[in-house]
Amino acid sequence: MTAVHPAWLPDDLLAPLGSRRVRVLGAGLLVETVRAEIRRAVALHGGQLVDDPGSADVVLAATDDDSADGVEEYVVSRSGGVTTVSGAGAGLLHGLFHLVRLGEAAFGPDRPTERHAPAYPLRMLDHWDNVDVHPVMGQVERGYSGGSIFYADGRVRADLSRVAEYGRLLAAVGINRVAINNVNVHRREARLLTDDLAGVARIADVLRPWGIGVHLSVSFNSPVLLGGLATADPLDPGVQEWWARTTARVYEAVPDFGGYVVKADSEGRPGPFAYGRDHADGANLLARAVAPFGGTVHWRAFVYDHRQDWRDRSTDRARAAYDHFVPLDGRFDDNVVLQVKHGPMDFQVREPLSPVLAAMPRTHLAVELQVTQEYTGQQRHVCYLGPAWSELLGFRLRGPGGATVAEDVGGVVAVSNVGDDRFWTGHPLAQANLYALGRMAWDPASDPATVLDEWIAMTFPGAAPGIGATLHRIMDGSWRTYEDYTAPLGVGFMVRPGHHYGPDVDGYEYTPWGTYHFADRDGVGVDRSVATGTGFAGQYPPHWAAVYGSVTRCPDELLLFFHHVPYTHVLRSGSTVIQHVYDTHVEGVEEVERMVAAWAGTEGAVPDDVFVEVRERLAEQLRSAREWRDQLCAYFFRKSGIPDAKGRVAVR
Ligand code: GCU
């Protein structure tokens, strides 16, 4: 069997720490994790775990009693030839991995004292893993990295050593919660809540030493499905009692259980609407069940009509989350977190921010990101998402001078891209997305290029000089390159229905899913203005409502999200819409060709298995990018009759 790739924690990386004399002070589960890490490092690299205060080069000191829920901050200092890290609970563990990241730099001349604390207590990954293999979606819904690391043969895996390794990788980037099953809770997965608690508890036991709490996705219909009740009505006392009882049993099995994740009234999932109740009623039902135990309910705002009539141009999916949830602001219990996808649609390569993120001041909000590359190349394409996340977390939704999205929310939740694949993420370079997600959830102001530097240094320690520059060359701009050769100017989708890979311009155009581009012989785009369109632009605070509502002020990259314009419309860039489509698709493919050439130069400089895997995936990326280019250009030439002014695009 091929060994699992060590991702950003290869043994070599531990050399600076592992070759020293290290003292660990304190007791408790997380301090024991730190001690075990040091033991592993010194065994590999010839250092020593010491007790004697006088002889240590490094001191890791727990500052108070150890609890997984403790404060996560840590302090690093160096003086008199000794590097000291102190922190409480998980803080010490984060401090340990800070030392690992610093490498030799942690042991240079005296360093000024640094204090590090996460921006949020909530930094979570949602796994869309099914226990069973789903006939259409496979085991991991929208997963591109093999099967689930949690489940095999219809139950929680007997051997969870891979999950322990995962916990270690996540702890090293600062993730502290994991939801272990798909938000689409099918019958078998629903039973985790009642019939498989021993399995859930084993997963929690394996992740707890890494400071990671476990959450479950649950079906709103559980009282009926699992409890045999006649209703799941949130106001029914029997239903409330069922949730209270069931939840108490969960906490008996997992005392530090994080809580529930709920997708309700969304894409066919059951929810409170069936009983004439609203989503505050629904969320509070579960919130009250977990509240006595300190648990949280993550209620997803991804609620829209997926059975809409494409002939009806007034119904706009982009409006849905705001229309459903903003009127409920102030009604959610304190232990409810409303989990809001970053855009109003669905994790497209380019969307405006969801206006919900600035519209619910009396509700705890988390922004939901997608690390798994459903719409960004499915881990067959290189698409480093750090720059996209940086842009959206730093976006000032309330207008210039207002708070950033990162400041407006209380946490970051993201859909994991991990499976039982030997590289964890299918594409070896997609590991960088998981790394970046953790680092940016810890500090949303992180510079994505610096984060990528860190990832490169940790993943390829000792690689030939130049590898860093090549990886930056390939990855820094890869999100924009992907945008260039796929759906233009923010219009989104144009993917094959169902699996969502590859181009299909009209694939969703006459479907009930609400994802349209409205291309005709004269123009393309969705009029979401207040004046003449669906009114979605009016859901933004005044500054952005005015900008997005104006066809001349709207940023080019979002023009077709907000406006239906002629192909000859002149963009702010000076190009026309049709010429922009031709230019970006031709140039996007050329850029992928350059990525392929750059990667060829890394042969011998990165491990062979990584080299070969990335080379093969880049070949597929190039094939796919060409297909996107040819279909998009042909489609828009046929619609508009306007040829490429530069004569590069074949008239098909
Ligand atoms: C997308 C995705 C689904 C997923 C859904 C969600 O629509 O295609 O597979 O279930 O998002 O976030 O709930």
XYZ file of C-alpha atoms and ligand atoms in Angstrom, residues 128 137 141-142 182-184 263 266-267 300 302 304 317 341 346-347 368 370 374-375 415 498 500 513, ligand 1:
38
model
C -20.089 16.216 3.241
C -23.036 11.438 -5.195
C -20.805 14.508 -1.804
C -18.865 16.873 -4.056
C -23.105 15.390 4.981
C -25.577 18.261 5.343
C -27.816 16.200 3.092
C -29.787 22.109 6.212
C -33.330 23.368 1.117
C -32.988 21.213 -1.982
C -27.666 27.053 7.175
C -28.894 28.155 1.983
C -34.174 28.795 -1.953
C -32.539 32.648 -6.392
C -22.579 30.906 2.033
C -23.565 28.695 -4.673
C -19.776 28.847 -4.370
C -19.393 29.412 4.723
C -16.033 25.790 -0.066
C -17.060 21.747 -6.732
C -17.235 24.713 -9.081
C -16.611 22.422 3.240
C -25.428 17.048 -11.922
C -20.844 20.246 -12.325
C -32.632 25.451 -10.240
C -24.575 22.718 -3.708
C -24.072 21.328 -3.982
C -24.825 20.298 -3.214
C -24.880 20.688 -1.738
C -25.425 22.087 -1.575
C -25.388 22.591 -0.154
O -25.859 22.878 -4.274
O -24.139 21.055 -5.358
O -24.197 19.060 -3.399
O -25.667 19.806 -1.030
O -24.659 22.962 -2.332
O -24.526 23.412 0.151
O -26.220 22.204 0.647
